XYZ file of C-alpha atoms in Angstrom:
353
model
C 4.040 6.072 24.591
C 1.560 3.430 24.301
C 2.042 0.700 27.026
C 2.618 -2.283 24.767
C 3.740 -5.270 27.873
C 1.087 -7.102 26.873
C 1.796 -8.144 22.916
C 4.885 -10.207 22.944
C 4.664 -9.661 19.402
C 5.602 -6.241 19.455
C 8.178 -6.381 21.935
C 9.774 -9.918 20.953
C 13.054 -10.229 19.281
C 11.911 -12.298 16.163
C 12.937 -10.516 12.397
C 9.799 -8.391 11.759
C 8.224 -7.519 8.635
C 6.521 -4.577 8.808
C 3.264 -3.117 6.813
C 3.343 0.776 7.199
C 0.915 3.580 5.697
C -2.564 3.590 4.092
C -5.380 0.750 3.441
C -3.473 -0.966 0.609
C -1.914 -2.745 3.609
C -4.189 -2.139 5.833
C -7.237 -3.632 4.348
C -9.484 -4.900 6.771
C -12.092 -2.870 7.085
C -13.330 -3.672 3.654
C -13.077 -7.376 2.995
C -15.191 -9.796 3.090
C -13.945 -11.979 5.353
C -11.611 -8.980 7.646
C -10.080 -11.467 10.194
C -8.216 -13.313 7.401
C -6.341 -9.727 6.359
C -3.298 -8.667 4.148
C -1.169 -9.078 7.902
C -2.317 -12.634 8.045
C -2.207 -13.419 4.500
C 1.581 -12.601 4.641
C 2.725 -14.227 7.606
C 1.486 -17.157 5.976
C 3.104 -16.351 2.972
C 6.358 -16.158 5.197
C 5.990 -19.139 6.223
C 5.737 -21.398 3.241
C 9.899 -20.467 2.617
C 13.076 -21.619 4.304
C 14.328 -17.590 3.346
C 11.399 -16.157 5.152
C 9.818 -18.817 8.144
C 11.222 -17.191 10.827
C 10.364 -13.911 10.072
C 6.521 -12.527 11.439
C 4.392 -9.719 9.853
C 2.879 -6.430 11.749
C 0.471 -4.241 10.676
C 1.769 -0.471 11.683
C -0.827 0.879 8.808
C -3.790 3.085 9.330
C -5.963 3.225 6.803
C -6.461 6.739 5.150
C -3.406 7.662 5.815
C -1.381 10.159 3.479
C 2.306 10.985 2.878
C 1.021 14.378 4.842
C 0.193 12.475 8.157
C 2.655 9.764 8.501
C 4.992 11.205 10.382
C 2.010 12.418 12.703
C -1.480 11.742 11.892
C -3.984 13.646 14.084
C -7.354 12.642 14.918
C -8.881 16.107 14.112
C -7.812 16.491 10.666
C -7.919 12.664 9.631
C -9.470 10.224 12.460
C -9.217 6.103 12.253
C -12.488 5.768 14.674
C -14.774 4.055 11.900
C -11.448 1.599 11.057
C -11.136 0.707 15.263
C -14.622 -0.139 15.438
C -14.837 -2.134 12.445
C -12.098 -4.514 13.940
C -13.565 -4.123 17.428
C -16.991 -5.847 16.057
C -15.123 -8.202 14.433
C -13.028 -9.358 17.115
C -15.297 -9.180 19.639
C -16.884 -12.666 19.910
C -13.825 -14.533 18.638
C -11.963 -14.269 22.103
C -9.363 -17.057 20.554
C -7.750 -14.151 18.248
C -4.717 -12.591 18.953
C -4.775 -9.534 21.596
C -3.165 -7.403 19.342
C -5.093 -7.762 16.185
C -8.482 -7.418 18.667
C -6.732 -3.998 20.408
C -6.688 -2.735 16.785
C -4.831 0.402 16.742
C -5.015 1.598 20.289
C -1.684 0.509 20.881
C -0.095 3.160 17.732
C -1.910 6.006 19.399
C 0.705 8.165 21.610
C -1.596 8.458 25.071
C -0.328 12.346 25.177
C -1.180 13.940 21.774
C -3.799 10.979 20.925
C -1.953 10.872 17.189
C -0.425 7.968 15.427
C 3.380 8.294 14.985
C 4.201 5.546 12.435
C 7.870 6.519 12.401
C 8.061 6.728 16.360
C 6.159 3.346 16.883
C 8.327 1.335 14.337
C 11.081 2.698 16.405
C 10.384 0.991 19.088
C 10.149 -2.468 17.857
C 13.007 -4.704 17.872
C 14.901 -6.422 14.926
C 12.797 -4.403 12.250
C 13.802 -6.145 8.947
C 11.606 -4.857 5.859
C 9.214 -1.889 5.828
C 6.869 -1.985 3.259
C 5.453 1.315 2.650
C 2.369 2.275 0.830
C 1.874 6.399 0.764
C 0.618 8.545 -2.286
C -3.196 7.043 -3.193
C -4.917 9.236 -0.135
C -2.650 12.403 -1.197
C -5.079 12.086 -4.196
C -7.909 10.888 -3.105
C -8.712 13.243 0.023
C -7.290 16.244 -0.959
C -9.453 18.428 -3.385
C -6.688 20.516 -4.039
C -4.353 18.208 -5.746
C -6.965 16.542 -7.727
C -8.008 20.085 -9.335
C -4.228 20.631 -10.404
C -4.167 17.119 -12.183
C -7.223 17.552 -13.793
C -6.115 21.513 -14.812
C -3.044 19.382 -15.791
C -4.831 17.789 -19.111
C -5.119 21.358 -20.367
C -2.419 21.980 -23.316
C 0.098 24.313 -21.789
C -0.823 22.992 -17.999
C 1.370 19.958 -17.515
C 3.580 22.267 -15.208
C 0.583 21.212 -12.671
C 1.324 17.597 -13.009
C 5.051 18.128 -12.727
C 4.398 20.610 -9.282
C 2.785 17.863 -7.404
C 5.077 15.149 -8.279
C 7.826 17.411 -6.813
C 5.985 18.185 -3.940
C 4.891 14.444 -2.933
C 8.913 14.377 -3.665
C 10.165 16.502 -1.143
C 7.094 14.753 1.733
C 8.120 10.677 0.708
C 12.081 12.190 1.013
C 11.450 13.115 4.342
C 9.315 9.873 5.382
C 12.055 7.681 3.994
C 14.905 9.728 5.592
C 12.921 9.133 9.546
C 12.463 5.591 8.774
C 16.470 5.235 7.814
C 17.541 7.406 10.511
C 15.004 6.033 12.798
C 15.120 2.234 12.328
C 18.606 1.310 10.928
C 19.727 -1.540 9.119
C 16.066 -2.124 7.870
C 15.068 -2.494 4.257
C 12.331 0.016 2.963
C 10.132 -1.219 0.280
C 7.973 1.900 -1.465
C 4.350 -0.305 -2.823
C 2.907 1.597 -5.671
C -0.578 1.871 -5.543
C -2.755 0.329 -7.857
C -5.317 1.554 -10.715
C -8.952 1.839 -8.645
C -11.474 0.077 -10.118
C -13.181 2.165 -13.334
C -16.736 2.394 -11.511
C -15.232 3.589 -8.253
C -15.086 7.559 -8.033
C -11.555 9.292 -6.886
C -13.775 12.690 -6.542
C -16.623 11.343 -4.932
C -18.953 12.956 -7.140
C -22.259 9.987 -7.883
C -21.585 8.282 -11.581
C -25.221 8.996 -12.018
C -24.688 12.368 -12.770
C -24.117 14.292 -15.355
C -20.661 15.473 -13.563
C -20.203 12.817 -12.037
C -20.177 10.879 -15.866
C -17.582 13.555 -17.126
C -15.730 12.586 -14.064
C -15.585 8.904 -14.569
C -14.511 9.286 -17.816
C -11.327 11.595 -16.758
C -10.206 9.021 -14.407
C -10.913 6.055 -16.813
C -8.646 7.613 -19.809
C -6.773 10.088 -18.234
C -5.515 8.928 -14.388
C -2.484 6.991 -15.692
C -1.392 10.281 -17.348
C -1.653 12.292 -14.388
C -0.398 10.166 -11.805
C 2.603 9.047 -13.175
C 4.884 11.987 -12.602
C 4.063 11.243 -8.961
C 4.847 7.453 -9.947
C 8.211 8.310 -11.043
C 9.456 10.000 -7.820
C 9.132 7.279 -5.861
C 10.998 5.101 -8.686
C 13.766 8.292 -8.415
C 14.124 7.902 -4.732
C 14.164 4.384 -4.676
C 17.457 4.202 -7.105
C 18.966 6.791 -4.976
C 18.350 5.333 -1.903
C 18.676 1.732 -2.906
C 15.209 0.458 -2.775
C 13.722 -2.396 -4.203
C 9.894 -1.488 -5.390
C 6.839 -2.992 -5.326
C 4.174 -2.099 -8.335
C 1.041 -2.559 -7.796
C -0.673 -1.089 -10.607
C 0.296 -4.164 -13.056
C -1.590 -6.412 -10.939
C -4.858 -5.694 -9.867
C -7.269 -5.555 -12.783
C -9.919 -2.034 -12.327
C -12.396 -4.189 -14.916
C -12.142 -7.123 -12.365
C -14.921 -6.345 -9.039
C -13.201 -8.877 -7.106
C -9.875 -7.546 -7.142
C -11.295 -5.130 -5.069
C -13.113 -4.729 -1.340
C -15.542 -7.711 -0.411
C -15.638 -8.399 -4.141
C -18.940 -7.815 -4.649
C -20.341 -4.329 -5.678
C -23.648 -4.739 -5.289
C -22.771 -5.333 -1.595
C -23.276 -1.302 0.586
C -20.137 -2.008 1.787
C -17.843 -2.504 -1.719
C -14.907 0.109 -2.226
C -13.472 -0.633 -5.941
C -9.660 1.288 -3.891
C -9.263 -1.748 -1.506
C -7.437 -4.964 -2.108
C -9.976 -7.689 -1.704
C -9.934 -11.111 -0.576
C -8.464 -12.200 -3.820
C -5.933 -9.333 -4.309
C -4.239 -9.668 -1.168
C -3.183 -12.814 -1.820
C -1.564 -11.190 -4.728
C 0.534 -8.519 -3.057
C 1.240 -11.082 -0.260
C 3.454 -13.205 -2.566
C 5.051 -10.258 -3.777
C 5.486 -9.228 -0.278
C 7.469 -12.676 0.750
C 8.688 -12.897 -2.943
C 10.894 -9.785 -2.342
C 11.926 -10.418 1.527
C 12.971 -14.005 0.055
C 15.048 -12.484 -2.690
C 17.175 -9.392 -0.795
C 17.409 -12.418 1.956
C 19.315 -14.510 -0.512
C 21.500 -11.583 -1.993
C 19.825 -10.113 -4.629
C 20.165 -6.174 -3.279
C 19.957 -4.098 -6.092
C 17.263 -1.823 -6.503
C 14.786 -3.664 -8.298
C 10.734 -2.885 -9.950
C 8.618 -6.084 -8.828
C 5.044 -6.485 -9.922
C 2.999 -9.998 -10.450
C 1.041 -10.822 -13.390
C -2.750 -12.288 -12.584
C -5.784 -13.115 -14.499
C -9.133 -13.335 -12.705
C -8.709 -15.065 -9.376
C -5.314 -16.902 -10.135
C -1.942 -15.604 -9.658
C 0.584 -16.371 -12.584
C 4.062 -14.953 -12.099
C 6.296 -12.148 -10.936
C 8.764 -10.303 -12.914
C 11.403 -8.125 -11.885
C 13.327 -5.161 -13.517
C 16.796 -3.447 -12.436
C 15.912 0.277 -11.692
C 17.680 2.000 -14.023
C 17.655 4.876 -15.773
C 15.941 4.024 -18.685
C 13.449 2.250 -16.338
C 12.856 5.750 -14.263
C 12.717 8.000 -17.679
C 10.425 5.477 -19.558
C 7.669 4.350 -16.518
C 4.406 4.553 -16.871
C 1.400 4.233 -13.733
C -0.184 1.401 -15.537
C -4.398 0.353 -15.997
C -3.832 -3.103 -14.525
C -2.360 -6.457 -16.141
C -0.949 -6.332 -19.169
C 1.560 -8.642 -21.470
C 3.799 -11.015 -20.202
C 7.547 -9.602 -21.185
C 10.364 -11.894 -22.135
C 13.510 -11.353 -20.409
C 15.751 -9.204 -22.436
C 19.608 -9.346 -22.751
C 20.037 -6.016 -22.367
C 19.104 -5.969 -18.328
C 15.219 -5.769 -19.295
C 12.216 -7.294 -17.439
C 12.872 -10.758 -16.430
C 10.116 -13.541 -15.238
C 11.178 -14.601 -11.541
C 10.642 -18.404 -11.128
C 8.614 -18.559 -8.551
C-alpha cells in the first residue's frame, strides 16, 4: 500500500465525504481554473451548514474510470498519466497548496501492481461517511463495443441490445456497491447519474465535420436518452434495493449551454463538452452537501435528487421517493426541464433550500 504518513487528511479521524469513480467528480483536468475543483467546491459547500461543517471532502476519483476498472484499474489498459501531470503543472509553483491535492494520485496507486484500487484505498480511511459514486459515462464512451449495440439497438426488433447492456452494467455496479458495503461499513453510498454531454461534443469520436461524423451527431442528439436509459434504470433498481439515495445529474446540466461544460469555452483546444465546468460544479456541489445535510437530519429513504438551473444560476433542488412507479417510468433526461409541483400522491417535491 501506498505510504500515506504524510496527509493527515487521509489518515485523520474527521467524518469524510468521499468522491469516488470517473471525471464527473474528478474534474480538474479540464476547468478553467483546476485548483478551485469539484473537491474544493464541496468542502466549501460543507461548510456553509451546521448538518455538514465538520465533515471534509476527498477526492478518491480517477478520471476515465469505468464500472470495469474500479475495483482495479490498470495502467496498461486505462492509464491516469496525462490527469497526474496536469495537476503536477498546476501545483507546482503554488507551494502554499495542500500536499495531497499537489501529490495528485500517487498516493491511490498500490506500489506493487502500480493499479488504483478505489475499493481498497477507501478502506483504509477512517470514519468514511458518504461515498458518492459516479460509474457508467466511460462504459460508453471508451468502449466501441457497447456503443455499436446501442446504436444496433434503434433498429425495430433490436431493443434486446439496449436491454443486454443495462443488465450487464447491472451485474458490474452490483458488485462495486457490494465491496464498498462490505468494505467500508456504516457508510452511505450515493450512485451520481451522469449527465447529457453537450450536443457538439462526440461520444464516438468520429470529427462533426464529416459526413459520418454528422450522422453521428445526430444519433446522439435525438436518440442517446433512448439508449441510455435502460442502463439509467439499473442504478435507480439497485439503489431501492439497497437503500440509496440518488443523485441525477442529467436534469441539471444544460448540453445547449458551453459553459456547463469544461473551461466553458469551446473555442478554447482544451474544451471537453463531458466535463463539469467551473459553473456546473457548483451545481452538483450543492446537491452533494444538499443530500449529506438531509440523511444527516433523518431523512433516509431512498430518494431521486436533481437541481434545476438556468444559465449560470442555480435555482432549486427537488427530490422524489424511489418508488416503483419512479423506477418503471424514468427517463435519462436532455438537461433542465419544468419545474414540478409537489404532488399528494408522494410525487416530486421542491426541497427548500
Amino acid at each position: 500500500m501506498a505510504n500515506w504518513s504524510q496527509f493527515p487528511r487521509l489518515t485523520g479521524l474527521q467524518g469524510k465525504v468521499v468522491l469516488a469513480g470517473d471525471s464527473v467528480l474528478d474534474n480538474f483536468h479540464w476547468l478553467a481554473n483546476p485548483r478551485r475543483n469539484l473537491r474544493v467546491v464541496v468542502e466549501e459547500e460543507l461548510g456553509k451548514d451546521s448538518e455538514t461543517k465538520d465533515l471534509i471532502c476527498l477526492n478518491m476519483a480517477v478520471d476515465q474510470m469505468s464500472s470495469f476498472d474500479f475495483i482495479e484499474r490498470s495502467p496498461q489498459k486505462n492509464a491516469w498519466y496525462r490527469y497526474q501531470w496536469s495537476r503536477e503543472e498546476e501545483h507546482k509553483n503554488h507551494p502554499e497548496d495542500d500536499p495531497l491535492d499537489k501529490d495528485g494520485y500517487k498516493h491511490l496507486v498500490d506500489p506493487k501492481s502500480k493499479c488504483v484500487k478505489s475499493v481498497e484505498n477507501i478502506k483504509r480511511l477512517k470514519n468514511v461517511k458518504y461515498i458518492f459514486l459516479s460509474v457508467g459515462g466511460n462504459d460508453v464512451y471508451l468502449h466501441a463495443d457497447i456503443q455499436t449495440g446501442l446504436i444496433k439497438s434503434l433498429i425495430p426488433g433490436f431493443g434486446s441490445y439496449r436491454t443486454d447492456i443495462g443488465n450487464a452494467f447491472y451485474e458490474r455496479l452490483s458488485k462495486i456497491v457490494k465491496a464498498l458495503k462490505e468494505n467500508i461499513p456504516g457508510a452511505v453510498i450515493v450512485p451520481v447519474l451522469v449527465y447529457h454531454p453537450h450536443h457538439e461534443f462526440s461520444i464516438s469520436g468520429i470529427p462533426r465535420n464529416s459526413t459520418l461524423g454528422c450522422v453521428a451527431g445526430s444519433i446522439q442528439k435525438n436518440f442517446l436518452s433512448r439508449m441510455v436509459t435502460p442502463m439509467v434504470q439499473k442504478v435507480l433498481e439497485i439503489a431501492s434495493v439497497e437503500g440509496l439515495h440518488v443523485v441525477d445529474l442529467s436534469q441539471t446540466l444544460d448540453p445547449f449551454n458551453e459553459r456547463h461544460y469544461g473551461n466553458m469555452d469551446k473555442m478554447l483546444p482544451m474544451w471537453s463538452g463531458a466535463e463539469p465546468s467551473d459553473v456546473s460544479q457548483n451545481f452538483i456541489a450543492k446537491l452533494i452537501q444538499h443530500v449529506v445535510a438531509q440523511h444527516e437530519a433523518g431523512h433516509t429513504t431512498p430518494t431521486l435528487y436533481h437541481a434545476s438551473t438556468s444559465g449560470d444560476s442555480f435555482k432549486s433542488i427537488h427530490a422524489r421517493p424511489i418508488t416503483p412507479t419512479v423506477l418503471a417510468t424514468y427517463r435519462f433526461h436532455h438537461g433542465p426541464g419544468p419545474e414540478k409541483v409537489e404532488t399528494k400522491n408522494g410525487g416530486e417535491k421542491k426541497c427548500k433550500c
